[in-house]
PDB file of C-alpha atoms and ligand atoms in Angstrom:
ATOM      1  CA  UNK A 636      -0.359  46.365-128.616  1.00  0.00           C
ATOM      2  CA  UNK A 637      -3.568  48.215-129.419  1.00  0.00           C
ATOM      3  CA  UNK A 638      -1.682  51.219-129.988  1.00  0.00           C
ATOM      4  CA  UNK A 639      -0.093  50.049-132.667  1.00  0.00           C
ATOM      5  CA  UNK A 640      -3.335  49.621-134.779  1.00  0.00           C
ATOM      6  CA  UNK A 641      -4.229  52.438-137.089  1.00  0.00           C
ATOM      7  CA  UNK A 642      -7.905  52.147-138.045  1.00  0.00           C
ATOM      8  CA  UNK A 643      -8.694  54.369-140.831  1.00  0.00           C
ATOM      9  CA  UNK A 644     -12.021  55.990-141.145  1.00  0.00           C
ATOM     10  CA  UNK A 645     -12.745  55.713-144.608  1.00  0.00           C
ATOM     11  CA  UNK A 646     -16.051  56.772-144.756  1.00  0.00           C
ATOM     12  CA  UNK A 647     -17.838  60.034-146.803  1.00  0.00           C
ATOM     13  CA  UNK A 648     -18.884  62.036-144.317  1.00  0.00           C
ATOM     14  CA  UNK A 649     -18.773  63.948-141.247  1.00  0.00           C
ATOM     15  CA  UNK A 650     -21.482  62.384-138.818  1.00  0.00           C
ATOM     16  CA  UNK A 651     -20.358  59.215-140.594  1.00  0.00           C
ATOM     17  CA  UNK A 652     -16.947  59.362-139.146  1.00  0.00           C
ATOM     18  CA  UNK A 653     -17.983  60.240-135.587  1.00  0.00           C
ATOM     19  CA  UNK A 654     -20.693  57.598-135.578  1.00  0.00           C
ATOM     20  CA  UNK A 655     -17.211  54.750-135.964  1.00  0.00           C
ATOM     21  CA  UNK A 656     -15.088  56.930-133.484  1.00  0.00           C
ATOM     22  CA  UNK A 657     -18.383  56.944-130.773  1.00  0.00           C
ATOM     23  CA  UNK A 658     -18.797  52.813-131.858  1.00  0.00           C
ATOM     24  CA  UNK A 659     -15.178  52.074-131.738  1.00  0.00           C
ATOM     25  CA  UNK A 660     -13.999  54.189-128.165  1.00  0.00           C
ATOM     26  CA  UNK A 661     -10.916  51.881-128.162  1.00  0.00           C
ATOM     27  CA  UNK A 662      -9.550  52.831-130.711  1.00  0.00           C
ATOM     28  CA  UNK A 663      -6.076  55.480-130.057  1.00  0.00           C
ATOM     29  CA  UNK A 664      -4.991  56.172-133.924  1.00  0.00           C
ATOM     30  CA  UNK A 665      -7.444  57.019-136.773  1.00  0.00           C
ATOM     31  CA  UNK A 666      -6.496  57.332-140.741  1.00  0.00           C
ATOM     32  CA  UNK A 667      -8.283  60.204-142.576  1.00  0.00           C
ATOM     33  CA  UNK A 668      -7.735  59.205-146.070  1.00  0.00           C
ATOM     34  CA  UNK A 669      -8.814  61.289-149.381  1.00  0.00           C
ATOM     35  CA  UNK A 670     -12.572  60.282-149.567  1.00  0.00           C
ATOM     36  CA  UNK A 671     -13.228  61.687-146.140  1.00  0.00           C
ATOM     37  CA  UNK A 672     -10.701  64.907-146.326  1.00  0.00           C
ATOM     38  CA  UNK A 673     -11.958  65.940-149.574  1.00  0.00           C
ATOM     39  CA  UNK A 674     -15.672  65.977-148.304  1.00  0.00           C
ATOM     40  CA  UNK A 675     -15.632  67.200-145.104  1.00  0.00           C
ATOM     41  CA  UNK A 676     -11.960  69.235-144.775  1.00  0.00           C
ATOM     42  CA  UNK A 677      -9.988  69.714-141.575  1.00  0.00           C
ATOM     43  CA  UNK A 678     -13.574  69.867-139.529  1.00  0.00           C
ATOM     44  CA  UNK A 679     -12.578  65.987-138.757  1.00  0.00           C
ATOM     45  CA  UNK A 680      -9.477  66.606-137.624  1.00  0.00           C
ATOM     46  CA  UNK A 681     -10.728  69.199-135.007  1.00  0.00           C
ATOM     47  CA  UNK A 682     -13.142  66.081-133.467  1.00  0.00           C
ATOM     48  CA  UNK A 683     -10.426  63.617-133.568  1.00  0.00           C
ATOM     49  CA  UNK A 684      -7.846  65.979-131.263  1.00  0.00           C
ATOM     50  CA  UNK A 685     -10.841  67.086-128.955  1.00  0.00           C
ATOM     51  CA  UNK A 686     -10.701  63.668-128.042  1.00  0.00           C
ATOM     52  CA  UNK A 687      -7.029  62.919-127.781  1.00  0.00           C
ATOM     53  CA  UNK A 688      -6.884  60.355-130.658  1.00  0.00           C
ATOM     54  CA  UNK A 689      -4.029  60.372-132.699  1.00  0.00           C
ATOM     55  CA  UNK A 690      -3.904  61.231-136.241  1.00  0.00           C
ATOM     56  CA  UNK A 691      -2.777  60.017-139.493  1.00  0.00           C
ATOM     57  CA  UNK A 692      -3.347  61.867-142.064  1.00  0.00           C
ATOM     58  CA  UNK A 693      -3.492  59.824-145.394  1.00  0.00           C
ATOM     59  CA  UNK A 694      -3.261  62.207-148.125  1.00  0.00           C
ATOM     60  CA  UNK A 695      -0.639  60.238-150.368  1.00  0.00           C
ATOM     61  CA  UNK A 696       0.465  63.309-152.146  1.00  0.00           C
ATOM     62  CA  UNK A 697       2.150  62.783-155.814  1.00  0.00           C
ATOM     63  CA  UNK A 698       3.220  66.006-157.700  1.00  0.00           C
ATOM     64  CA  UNK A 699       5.747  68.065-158.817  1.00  0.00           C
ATOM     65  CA  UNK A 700       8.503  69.403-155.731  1.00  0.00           C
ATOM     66  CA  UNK A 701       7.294  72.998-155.622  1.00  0.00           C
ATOM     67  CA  UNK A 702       3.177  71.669-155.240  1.00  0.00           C
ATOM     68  CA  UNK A 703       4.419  69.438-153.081  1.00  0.00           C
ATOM     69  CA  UNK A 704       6.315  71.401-150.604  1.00  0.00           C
ATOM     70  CA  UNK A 705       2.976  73.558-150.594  1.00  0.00           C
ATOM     71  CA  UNK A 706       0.958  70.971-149.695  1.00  0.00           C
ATOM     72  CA  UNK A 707       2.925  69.520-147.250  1.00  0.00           C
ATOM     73  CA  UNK A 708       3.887  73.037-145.573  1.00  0.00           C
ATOM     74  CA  UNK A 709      -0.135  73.491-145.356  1.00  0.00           C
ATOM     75  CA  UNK A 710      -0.828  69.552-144.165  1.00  0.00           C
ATOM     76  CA  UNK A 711       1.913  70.027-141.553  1.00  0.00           C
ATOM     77  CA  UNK A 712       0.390  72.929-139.800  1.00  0.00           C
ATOM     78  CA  UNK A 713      -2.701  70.902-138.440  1.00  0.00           C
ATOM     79  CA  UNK A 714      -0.773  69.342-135.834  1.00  0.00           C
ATOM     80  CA  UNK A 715      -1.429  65.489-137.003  1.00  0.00           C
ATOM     81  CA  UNK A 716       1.331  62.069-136.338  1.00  0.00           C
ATOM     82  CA  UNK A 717       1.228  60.694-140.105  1.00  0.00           C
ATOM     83  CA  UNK A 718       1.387  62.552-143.466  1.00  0.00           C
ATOM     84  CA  UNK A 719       1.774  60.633-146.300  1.00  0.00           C
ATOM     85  CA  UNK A 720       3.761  61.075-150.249  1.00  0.00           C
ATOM     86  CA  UNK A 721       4.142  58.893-152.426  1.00  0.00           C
ATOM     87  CA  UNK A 722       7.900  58.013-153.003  1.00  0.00           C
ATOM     88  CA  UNK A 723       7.529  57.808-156.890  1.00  0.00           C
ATOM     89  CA  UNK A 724       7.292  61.913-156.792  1.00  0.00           C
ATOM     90  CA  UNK A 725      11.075  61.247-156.893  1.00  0.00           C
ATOM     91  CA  UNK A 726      14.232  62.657-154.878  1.00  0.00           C
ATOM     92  CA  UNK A 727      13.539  66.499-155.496  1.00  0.00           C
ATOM     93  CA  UNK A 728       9.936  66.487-154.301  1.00  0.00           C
ATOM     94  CA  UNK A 729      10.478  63.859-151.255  1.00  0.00           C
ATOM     95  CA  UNK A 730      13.702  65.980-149.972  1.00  0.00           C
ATOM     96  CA  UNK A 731      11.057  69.333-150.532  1.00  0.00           C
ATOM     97  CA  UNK A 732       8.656  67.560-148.675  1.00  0.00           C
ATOM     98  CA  UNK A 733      10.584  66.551-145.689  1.00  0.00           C
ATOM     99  CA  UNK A 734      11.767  70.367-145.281  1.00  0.00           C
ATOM    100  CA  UNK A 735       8.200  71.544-145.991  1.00  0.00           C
ATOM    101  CA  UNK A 736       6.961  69.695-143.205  1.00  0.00           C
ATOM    102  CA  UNK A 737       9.533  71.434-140.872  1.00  0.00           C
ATOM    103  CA  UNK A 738       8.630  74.718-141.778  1.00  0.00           C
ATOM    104  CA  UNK A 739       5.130  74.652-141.824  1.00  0.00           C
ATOM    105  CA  UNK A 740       4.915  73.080-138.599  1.00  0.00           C
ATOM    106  CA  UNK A 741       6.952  75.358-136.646  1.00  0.00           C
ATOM    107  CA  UNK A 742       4.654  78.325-138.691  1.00  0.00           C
ATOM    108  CA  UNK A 743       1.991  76.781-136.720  1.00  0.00           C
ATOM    109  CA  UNK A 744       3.434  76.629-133.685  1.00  0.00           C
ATOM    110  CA  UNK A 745       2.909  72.640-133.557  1.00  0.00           C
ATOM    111  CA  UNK A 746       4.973  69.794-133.896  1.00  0.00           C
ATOM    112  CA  UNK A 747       5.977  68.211-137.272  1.00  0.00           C
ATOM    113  CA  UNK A 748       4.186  64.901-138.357  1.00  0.00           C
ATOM    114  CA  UNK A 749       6.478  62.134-139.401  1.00  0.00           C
ATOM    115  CA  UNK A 750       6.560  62.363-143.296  1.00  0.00           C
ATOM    116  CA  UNK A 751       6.159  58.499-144.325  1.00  0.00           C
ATOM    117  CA  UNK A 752       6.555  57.370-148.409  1.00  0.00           C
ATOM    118  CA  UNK A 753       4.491  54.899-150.256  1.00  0.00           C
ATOM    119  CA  UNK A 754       6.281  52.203-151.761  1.00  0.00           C
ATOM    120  CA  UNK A 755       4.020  50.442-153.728  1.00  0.00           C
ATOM    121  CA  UNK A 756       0.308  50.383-152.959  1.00  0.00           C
ATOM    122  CA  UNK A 757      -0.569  46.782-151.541  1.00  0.00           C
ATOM    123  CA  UNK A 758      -3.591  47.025-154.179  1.00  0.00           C
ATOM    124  CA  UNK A 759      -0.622  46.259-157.031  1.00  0.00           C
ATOM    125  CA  UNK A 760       0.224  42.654-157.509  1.00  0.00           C
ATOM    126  CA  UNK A 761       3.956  41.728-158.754  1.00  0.00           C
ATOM    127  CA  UNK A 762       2.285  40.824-162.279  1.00  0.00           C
ATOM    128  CA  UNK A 763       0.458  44.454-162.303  1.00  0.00           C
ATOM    129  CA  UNK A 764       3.875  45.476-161.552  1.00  0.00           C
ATOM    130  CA  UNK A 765       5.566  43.763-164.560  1.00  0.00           C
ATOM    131  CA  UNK A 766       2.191  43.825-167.035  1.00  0.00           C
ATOM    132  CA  UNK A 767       0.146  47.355-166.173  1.00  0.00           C
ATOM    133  CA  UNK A 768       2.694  49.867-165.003  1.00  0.00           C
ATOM    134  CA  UNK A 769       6.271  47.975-167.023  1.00  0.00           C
ATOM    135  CA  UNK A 770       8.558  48.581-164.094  1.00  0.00           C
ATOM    136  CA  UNK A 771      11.725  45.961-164.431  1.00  0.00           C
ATOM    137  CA  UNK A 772      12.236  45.523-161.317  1.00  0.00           C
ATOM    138  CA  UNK A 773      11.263  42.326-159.091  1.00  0.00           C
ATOM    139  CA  UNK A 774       8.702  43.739-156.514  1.00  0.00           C
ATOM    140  CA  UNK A 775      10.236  43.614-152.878  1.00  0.00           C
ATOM    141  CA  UNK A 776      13.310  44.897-154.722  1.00  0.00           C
ATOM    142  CA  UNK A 777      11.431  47.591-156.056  1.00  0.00           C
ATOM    143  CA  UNK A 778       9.872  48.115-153.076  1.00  0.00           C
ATOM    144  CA  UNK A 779      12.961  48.419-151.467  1.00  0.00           C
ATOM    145  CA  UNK A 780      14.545  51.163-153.735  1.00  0.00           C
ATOM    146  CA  UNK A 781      11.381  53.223-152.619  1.00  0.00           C
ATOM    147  CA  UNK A 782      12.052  52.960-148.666  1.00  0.00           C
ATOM    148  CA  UNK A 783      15.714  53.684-149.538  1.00  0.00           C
ATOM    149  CA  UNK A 784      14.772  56.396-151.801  1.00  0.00           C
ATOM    150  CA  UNK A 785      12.588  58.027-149.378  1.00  0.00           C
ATOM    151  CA  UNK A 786      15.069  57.314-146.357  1.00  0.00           C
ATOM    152  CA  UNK A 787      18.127  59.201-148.217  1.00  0.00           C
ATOM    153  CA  UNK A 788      15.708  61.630-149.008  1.00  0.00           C
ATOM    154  CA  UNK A 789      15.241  62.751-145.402  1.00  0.00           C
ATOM    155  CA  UNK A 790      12.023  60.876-145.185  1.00  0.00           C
ATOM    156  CA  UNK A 791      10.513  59.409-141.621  1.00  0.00           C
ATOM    157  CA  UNK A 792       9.437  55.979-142.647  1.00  0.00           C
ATOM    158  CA  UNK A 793       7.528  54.359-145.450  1.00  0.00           C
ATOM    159  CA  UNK A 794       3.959  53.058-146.133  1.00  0.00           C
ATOM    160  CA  UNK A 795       4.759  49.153-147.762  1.00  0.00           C
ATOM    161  CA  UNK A 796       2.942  45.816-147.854  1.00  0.00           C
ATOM    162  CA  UNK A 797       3.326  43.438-144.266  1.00  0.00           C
ATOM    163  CA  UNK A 798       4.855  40.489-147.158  1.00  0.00           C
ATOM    164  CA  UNK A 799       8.091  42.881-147.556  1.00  0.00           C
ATOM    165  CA  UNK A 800       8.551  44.302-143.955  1.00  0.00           C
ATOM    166  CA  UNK A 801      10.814  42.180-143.142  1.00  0.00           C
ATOM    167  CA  UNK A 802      13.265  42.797-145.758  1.00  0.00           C
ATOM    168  CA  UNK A 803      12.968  46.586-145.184  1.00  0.00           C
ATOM    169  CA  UNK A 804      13.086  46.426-141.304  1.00  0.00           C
ATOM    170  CA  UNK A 805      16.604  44.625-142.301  1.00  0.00           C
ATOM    171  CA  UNK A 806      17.595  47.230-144.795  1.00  0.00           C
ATOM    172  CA  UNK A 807      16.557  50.264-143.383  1.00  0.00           C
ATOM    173  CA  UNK A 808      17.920  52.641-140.236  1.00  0.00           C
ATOM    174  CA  UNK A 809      16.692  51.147-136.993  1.00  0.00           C
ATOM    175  CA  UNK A 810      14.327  53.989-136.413  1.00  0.00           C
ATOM    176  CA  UNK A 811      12.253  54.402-139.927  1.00  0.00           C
ATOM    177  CA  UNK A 812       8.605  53.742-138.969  1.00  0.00           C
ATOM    178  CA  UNK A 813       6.985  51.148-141.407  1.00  0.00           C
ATOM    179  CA  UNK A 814       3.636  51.225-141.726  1.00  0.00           C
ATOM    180  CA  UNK A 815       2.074  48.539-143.262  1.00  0.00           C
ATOM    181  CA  UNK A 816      -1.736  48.364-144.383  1.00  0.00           C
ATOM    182  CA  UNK A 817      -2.975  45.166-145.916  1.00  0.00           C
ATOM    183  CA  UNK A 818      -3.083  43.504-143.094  1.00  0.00           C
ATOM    184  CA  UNK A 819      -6.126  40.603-142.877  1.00  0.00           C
ATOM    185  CA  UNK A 820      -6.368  38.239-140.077  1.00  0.00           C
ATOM    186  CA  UNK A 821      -7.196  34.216-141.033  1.00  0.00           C
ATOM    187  CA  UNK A 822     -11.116  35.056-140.504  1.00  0.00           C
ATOM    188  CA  UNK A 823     -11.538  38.193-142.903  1.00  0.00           C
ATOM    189  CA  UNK A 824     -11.804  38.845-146.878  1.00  0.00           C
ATOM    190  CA  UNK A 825      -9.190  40.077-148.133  1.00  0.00           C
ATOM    191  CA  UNK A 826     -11.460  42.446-150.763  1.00  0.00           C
ATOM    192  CA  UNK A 827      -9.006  44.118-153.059  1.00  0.00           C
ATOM    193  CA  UNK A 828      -5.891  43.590-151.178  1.00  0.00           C
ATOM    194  CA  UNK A 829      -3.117  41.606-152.829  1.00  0.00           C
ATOM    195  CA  UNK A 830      -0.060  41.634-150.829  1.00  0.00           C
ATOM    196  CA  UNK A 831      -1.520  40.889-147.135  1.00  0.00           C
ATOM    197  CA  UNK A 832      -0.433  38.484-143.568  1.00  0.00           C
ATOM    198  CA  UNK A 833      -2.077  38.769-140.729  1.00  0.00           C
ATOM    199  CA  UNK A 834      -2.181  40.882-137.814  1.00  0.00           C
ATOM    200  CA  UNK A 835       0.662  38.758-135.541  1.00  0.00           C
ATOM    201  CA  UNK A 836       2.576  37.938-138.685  1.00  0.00           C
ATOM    202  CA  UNK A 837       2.903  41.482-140.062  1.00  0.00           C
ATOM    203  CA  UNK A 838       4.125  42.642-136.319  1.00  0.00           C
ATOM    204  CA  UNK A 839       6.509  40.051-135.693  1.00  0.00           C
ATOM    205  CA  UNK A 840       8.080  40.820-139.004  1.00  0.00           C
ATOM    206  CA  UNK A 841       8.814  44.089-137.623  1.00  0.00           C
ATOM    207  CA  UNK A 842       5.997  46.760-138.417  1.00  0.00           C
ATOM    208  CA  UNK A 843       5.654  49.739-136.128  1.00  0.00           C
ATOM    209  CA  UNK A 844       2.400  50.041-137.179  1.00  0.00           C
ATOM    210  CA  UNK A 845      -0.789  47.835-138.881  1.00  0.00           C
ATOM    211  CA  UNK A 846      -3.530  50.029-141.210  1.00  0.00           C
ATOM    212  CA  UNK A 847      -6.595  47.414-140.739  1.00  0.00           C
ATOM    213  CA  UNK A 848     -10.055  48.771-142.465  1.00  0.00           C
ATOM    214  CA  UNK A 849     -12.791  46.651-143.559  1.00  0.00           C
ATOM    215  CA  UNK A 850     -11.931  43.824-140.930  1.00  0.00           C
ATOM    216  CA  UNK A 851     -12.929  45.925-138.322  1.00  0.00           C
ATOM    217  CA  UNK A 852     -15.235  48.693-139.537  1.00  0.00           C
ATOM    218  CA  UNK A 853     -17.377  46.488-142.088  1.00  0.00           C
ATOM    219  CA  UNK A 854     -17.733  43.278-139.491  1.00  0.00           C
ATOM    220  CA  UNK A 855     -21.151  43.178-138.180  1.00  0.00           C
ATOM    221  CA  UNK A 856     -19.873  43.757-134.786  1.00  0.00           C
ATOM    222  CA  UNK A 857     -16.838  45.949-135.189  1.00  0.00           C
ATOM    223  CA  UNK A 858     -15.577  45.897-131.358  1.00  0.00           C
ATOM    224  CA  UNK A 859     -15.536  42.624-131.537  1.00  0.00           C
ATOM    225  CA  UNK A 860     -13.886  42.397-134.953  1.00  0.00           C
ATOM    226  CA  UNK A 861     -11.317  44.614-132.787  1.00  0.00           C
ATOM    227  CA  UNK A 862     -11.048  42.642-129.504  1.00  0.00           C
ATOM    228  CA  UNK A 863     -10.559  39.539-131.761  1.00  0.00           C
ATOM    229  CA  UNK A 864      -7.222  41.400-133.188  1.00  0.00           C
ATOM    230  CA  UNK A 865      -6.145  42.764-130.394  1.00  0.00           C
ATOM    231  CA  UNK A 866      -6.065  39.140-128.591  1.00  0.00           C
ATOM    232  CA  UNK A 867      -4.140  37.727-131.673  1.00  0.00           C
ATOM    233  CA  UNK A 868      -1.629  40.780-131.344  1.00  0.00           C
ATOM    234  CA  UNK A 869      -0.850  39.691-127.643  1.00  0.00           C
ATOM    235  CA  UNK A 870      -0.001  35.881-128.015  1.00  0.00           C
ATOM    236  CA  UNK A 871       3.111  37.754-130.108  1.00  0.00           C
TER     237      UNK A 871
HETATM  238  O1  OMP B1212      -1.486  54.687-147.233  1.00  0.00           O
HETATM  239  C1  OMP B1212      -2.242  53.806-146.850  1.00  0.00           C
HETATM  240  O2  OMP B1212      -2.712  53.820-145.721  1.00  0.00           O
HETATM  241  C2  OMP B1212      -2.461  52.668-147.760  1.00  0.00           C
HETATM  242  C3  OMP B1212      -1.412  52.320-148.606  1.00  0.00           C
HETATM  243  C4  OMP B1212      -1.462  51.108-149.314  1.00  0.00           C
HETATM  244  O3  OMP B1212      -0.527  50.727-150.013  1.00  0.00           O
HETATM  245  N1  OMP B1212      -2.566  50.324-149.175  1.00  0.00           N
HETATM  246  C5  OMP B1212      -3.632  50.665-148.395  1.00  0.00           C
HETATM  247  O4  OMP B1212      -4.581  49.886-148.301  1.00  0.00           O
HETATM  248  N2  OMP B1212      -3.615  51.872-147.719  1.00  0.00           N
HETATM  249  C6  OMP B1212      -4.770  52.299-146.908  1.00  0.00           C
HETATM  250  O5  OMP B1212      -5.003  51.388-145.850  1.00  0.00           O
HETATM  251  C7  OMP B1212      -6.405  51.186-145.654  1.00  0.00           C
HETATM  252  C8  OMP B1212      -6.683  49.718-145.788  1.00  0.00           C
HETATM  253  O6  OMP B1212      -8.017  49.474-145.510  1.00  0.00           O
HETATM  254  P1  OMP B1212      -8.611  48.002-145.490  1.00  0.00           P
HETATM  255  O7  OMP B1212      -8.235  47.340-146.778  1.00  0.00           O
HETATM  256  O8  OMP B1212     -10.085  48.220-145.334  1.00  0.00           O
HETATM  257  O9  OMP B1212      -7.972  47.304-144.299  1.00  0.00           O
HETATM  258  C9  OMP B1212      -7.136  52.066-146.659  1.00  0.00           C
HETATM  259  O10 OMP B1212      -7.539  53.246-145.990  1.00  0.00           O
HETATM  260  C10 OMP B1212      -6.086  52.400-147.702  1.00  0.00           C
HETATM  261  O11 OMP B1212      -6.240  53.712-148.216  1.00  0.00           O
END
């Protein structure tokens, strides 16, 4: 089961990052997200396949199709599991992403990552939904038109909260990965998450993968923050 936790390293620099890969040795699948890509560039990336870990690459990329495409052409060339888009760039810039990905990666003579959508951050409550950003919509069903969206698209999988997995592991083709951050177990704050379960719950509702930060990386002892959830994940 512990390969199906994605910790992410969401920390601001370089010796920062290798301190929690060196503390955390256990740990198969890392998250570089925008604070730590945007100071220290692809140099992580190089430490993280020197030592076999897998990659996800959280760049949640939102523009217009032709920036897009560019960005995801370039992303796809460093060799990593995970990119990520979010799925409100629409149908022209997902279906330019997905190709993008395919050519850059064969340009580089690697393989492509998956290409996975956000659906609706799992920072956005259904009130935020309705008050702040005036969608119609009720959330999982919004939620859901974003996972469809992105699978029609040509998409890999999505990025969505562990409270509407299940839903979307009913809706969606057997093999679209869903990724779900959030995730808190019984013992740990839930900071500025809104839409979280636990560890066992978000698996057994059907997600590939779990995202879990803080509960691991800001506990005073973060292996055994990570033991802890790797126990829970095999009573499931
Ligand atoms: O794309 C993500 O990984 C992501 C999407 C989302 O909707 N919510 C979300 O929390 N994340 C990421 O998942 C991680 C969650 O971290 P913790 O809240 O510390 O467990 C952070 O790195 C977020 O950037």
């Amino acid at each position: 089961m512990n390969e199906k936790i994605i910790v992410p390293l969401d920390v601001p620099d370089l010796d920062s990052a290798i301190a929690l890969v060196d503390k955390l040795p256990q740990v198969t699948f890392w998250k570089v997200g925008l604070e730590l890509f945007t100071s220290t560039g692809p140099k992580i990336l190089e430490v993280l396949k020197s030592q076999e870990k897998r990659i996800f690459l959280d760049l949640k990329f939102h523009d217009i199709p032709n920036t897009v495409g560019g960005a995801c052409r370039a992303a796809a060339g460093y060799g990593v599991d995970l990119l990520t888009i979010h799925a409100t760039c629409g149908k022209d810039a997902l279906k330019a992403a997905a190709e993008a990905v395919q050519i850059g990666a064969e340009k580089a003579g690697t393989k492509p990552p998956k290409l996975i959508a956000i659906t609706l951050l799992t920072s956005i409550s259904a009130r935020q939904l309705a008050f702040d950003l005036k969608i119609p919509l009720e959330l999982p069903e919004f939620a859901l038109e974003m996972a469809l969206l992105a699978q029609n698209s040509g998409l890999n999988g999505v990025v969505c909260s562990p409270e509407e997995v299940q839903q979307l592991r009913a809706s969606c083709e057997k093999d679209f990965l869903l990724v779900c951050p959030g995730v808190r177990p019984t013992w740990a704050d839930k900071g500025d998450q809104k839409r979280s379960l636990t560890p066992s719950q978000a698996i057994t509702a059907g997600a590939d993968y779990l995202v879990i930060g803080r509960p691991i990386t800001a506990a005073a002892e973060p292996e055994l923050a990570w033991n802890r959830i790797v126990e829970e994940l095999n009573t499931v």
